[in-house]
Amino acid sequence: MDDSLLVFIVLGLTLAAFVWGRFRFDLVALASLLASVVLGLVPADQAFSGFGHPAVITVVAVLVLSRGFERAGVVDVIAAQVLKVGDRLLYQLLALTGLVTVLSGFMNNVGALALLLPVALRMSREHDTSPSILLMPLAFGSLLGGLTTLIGTPPNIIISSYRASVAGERFSMFDFFPVGGAVAVAGVAFIVLLGWRLVPRRTGQASRDAMFDTAHYLVEVRVDADAQALGWSLHKLRRKLDDNVPVLALVRGGHRYAGHSFYGVLKEGDILLLEAGPEELKALEDRAGLRVGLAPEEAPDPDAEPTDTEQSNTEQSNTEKTDSNDQVRSSGNAAAASTSAQPLNADGNAGSASLAQRTRQLVDEDEQARERRITLDETREAARGTEDGDERQDDKAPEDLHLIEAVVRNDAAISGRTAAELRLHHQYGLHLVAVARDGGRLKQRLRDIRFRPGDVLLLQGDPEGLGESLTVLGCLPLADRRLTLGQPRQLALSVGIFAVAITAMLFDLLPAAVALSLAALVTLLVGVLPLREGYRAIDGPVVVLLGAMIPVGQSLESSGGAGLIADAMLGLGSQWPPILVLAGLFMVSTLLSNVINNAAAALLMAPIAASLASGFELSLDPFLMVVAISASCAFLTPIGHQSNTLVMGPAGYHFSDYWRLGLPLTLVVMVVAIPLIMLVWPLQ
């Protein structure tokens, strides 16, 4: 079989796997590389040469420098000024989108978005603006900013390196600016003046107490031996909490009872299912001693489920079993929460009609009736607002745990895994309180939820270790930025190191990969960024993607596959003017970047662009510039770029929402970019 045909088969399967999304893109890229080696398309001794490619080294250095900016507080200082723009939406959009565009030109665009995302959410909360109006413009602005400089986005670095391999000379730091800067300005102007009106309002107004309306989360709290609420009725608990926390159900011994029809008193080991936000959870701890999650000394087995034998034990043993095996979880089945007091098994299904289970049910019902008689007088007194003297609150404050919302990043370690598999509490000291996806709370047990990029997690933990735990897990904090502001700030040193590297690049003293790697090394040596944080800053999946796809992309050219595609385009467009050929190249590259990683799109399209330029006997530069611009225009889908995925969960966007603003923005970019490319980079 011809090598070019084999290349097309490998690339076709690779693209299909990228679009399918069943496997991570780095694994798909590595499989593509190894398949190319086995088929003889890539020489075995050059299989891993891509990992030492200057483009890969440059991307790694930029990621480290971006994390250094974050830790030094450079962007936090700037972002603090954004909150002063006032309550006019036009100014808010201009400040947020403009700032992220500028920052993305000099640091990783995902890093710039990550720093300003909490600012945008806080702004939406303080000014009663829907977060969806601000977040999509913010994400698209981060992509536009990457067009302006060599280090703004991986496609620019890849195109520069490809030009060096073909023409012997790289694009310099600001060679992208004349076209990229104009495109960024035009794109931001379109978004701020008109484009934001095309963004669907998917969520309501932001809560004043959290970046999302956490009052709609269903959470579970436990009754410990030292809880003030021990022995209270649910009616009294509601009175203590000013009737602002609806108790939907009580779980005891693996059985669930509807809150509205339960008249007994709370016992040690009981679990309450209720709706609560941050303030309500604080009140539960302060006034009733009820806490979310398990005691620190407990070591549950996340996979343990109660057996039929265990369910037939006494209520006392069932309570102990529940206290040692249940984790923090959320029940989203409102119907189950509002059923009658008929006992259900641990899965929420009615028990079988066996004699033993029926006997147990009768015993439980009898105990409930006895508890109702015992507590009737107390309930009547509570309804009249009278309380016994020995039921007053203990003023001692409970342990202060921190509640925070965080979004799951694309490269998160928890992606595709469940809370039970991760053992969040015992490994990271975190209680998972609730999960929201696509703007809505998930209606299933927390232990069964497999996290996805863009999910919003409501977490509780020790504030001292919360920031580090989120970093390890790959989650971006949304509702609290104090996690990073406590780090040592070395603004001048961080900016100075970066400025020296840029100067060396501008005057051609050092290649970009060497200058930026040296800057990253100095950043680590002087302590601006700890070494451990430096390693964490490196986006491993992106490095594997680039290192694996570079040889595969080269095989497209060496096998003649790129020439075949270029010949087909030449045949179709032989009578077209060059501007239409560039427009066709732009559209193909843009569509590709919206279904696969933009770096992979640039790697695949660069050889085709070079073949087109050669076939038309035109200059190489305008064709490469078209690929550089179009590969970063992933505005149509949430999967084209990490920035798009990160805002999907917090804003509650649907997959189809992106093209509404993304399609006209893509057309604006194409209309502005192609004439400018032909002007700045002449065809002849």
C-alpha angles and dihedrals in degrees: 000000000000115000093232091056091049090051091053091050092050093045092045092053090044093053091046090053091048091053094043091056095200091125128038114267093240091057090047091051092048091049089050091052094049092046089053090051093049091049092050095245092119119038111245093232090056097043095108099030089107092071089065093045115126090238091060093046091049093051091050091050092049091051091052093047091049091054088048090056089051095049094044090055096239095137095036090062091051094042091053088067092054091069090064096066094099135234100300109113093215091059093044092053093045093049096046099039094040094049095047089048092055094044093048090060091065104030139031107298093224088053091051091050092047091055096048099038094083089046091055092048092049090049091052090051097048094046098038093243125150108253091222090068092059106033103061092050087048092053094046090047090057089055093048091051092056090064094067104070142027093253097040095094137002095247090063091052092047093049091048092052092046091052089053091053093049106031100021095240132085131220108255129230098277102026087104094053103082092059100023093048093051091046091049092051092047091047094049091046091052093048095047098043102037117346098074089065088066093058113101117237098235100166136040126247116308118262119250092226101044139014088253134031097269090171085086094061117106109221137176126226128188133225109230128195091258097045116127088220092063106124095014124127119235088249091058091046090054090050091051089052094046091249091283098118113068112213105212100179146350121224117205126167093347093308126111124216126189111252095224093058101038111104101168128102127263117264133194110280096026116139120212121206110207146146112255142154128200095286093047092049089051090051091050090057097041100043104027107019091236115148136192116242136005130314112269093242094055119097109198126193102233093202097049117115126185113257127218090257092053090048090055093057123100121285090252094059092042090055091052091048091051091048091057101039110032119093131197105288141160125229112210097178101103091181092059090049092054100045124115124275092273106133117249130195123252092274093055095252125125114265121249121266095248118142093245093051093045090051090050091050092053091050091050092049091049091051090049091053091049090049091049091054093047095049100038095097092047091050092052091050091050090051089056089050095249122133135188117249094239090058097066119126124266107236093213109119117232123235109297108238121177125241116206140163119225135179122224112242124220092251095043118143090224095056110123094010133101131234089248092055092047095044088216096186100047098037100037106015092242130135114208106218103173144341128219125193128185090358096306136093115256113244102217140078113293094229090061098050117107108210120236132192108275096029115138115223127198105212136180125201150123107308091219094062100026096092094051092046092052091049092052092047093048097243126142115220113234109175101042129039096178087096092078101027090070092065120102111274120223100165100156094046094048094048092044094054091050093047091054091052092050091049091052090052095047094053093042091242091135135009115258094252092052096043095048093043089052090050091050091049093051090047089058096042096052093047101248085127124020115236093244091054089048092058091046090052091062109097100224097190092052091049091051091046093053096040092050100040097047093072090041090052090049090052089058088062099037093050092051094247094122089051091053092052091046091049090052091051090045090053093050095043102033090115095040123102113250093253091064091048089054090048090052091049089049093053095047092049092046094051090049093050091053094060101035135031112294091233090056090048091054092048092053098041099045095075090046091051091050091050091050092051090050093047093052090040090235133136115286096221101072091050092050091047090053090054092047092053098040096045089061095049096091094148100129104071139028091235098057094081137011092239090062092049094049094059096042097083100040092048096039094234123172122224091253094052096079099066092056091072096015098060098053090041090053090051091050090051092048094047092050099038104049098054090044092050090052090049098046096034107034118212094230 
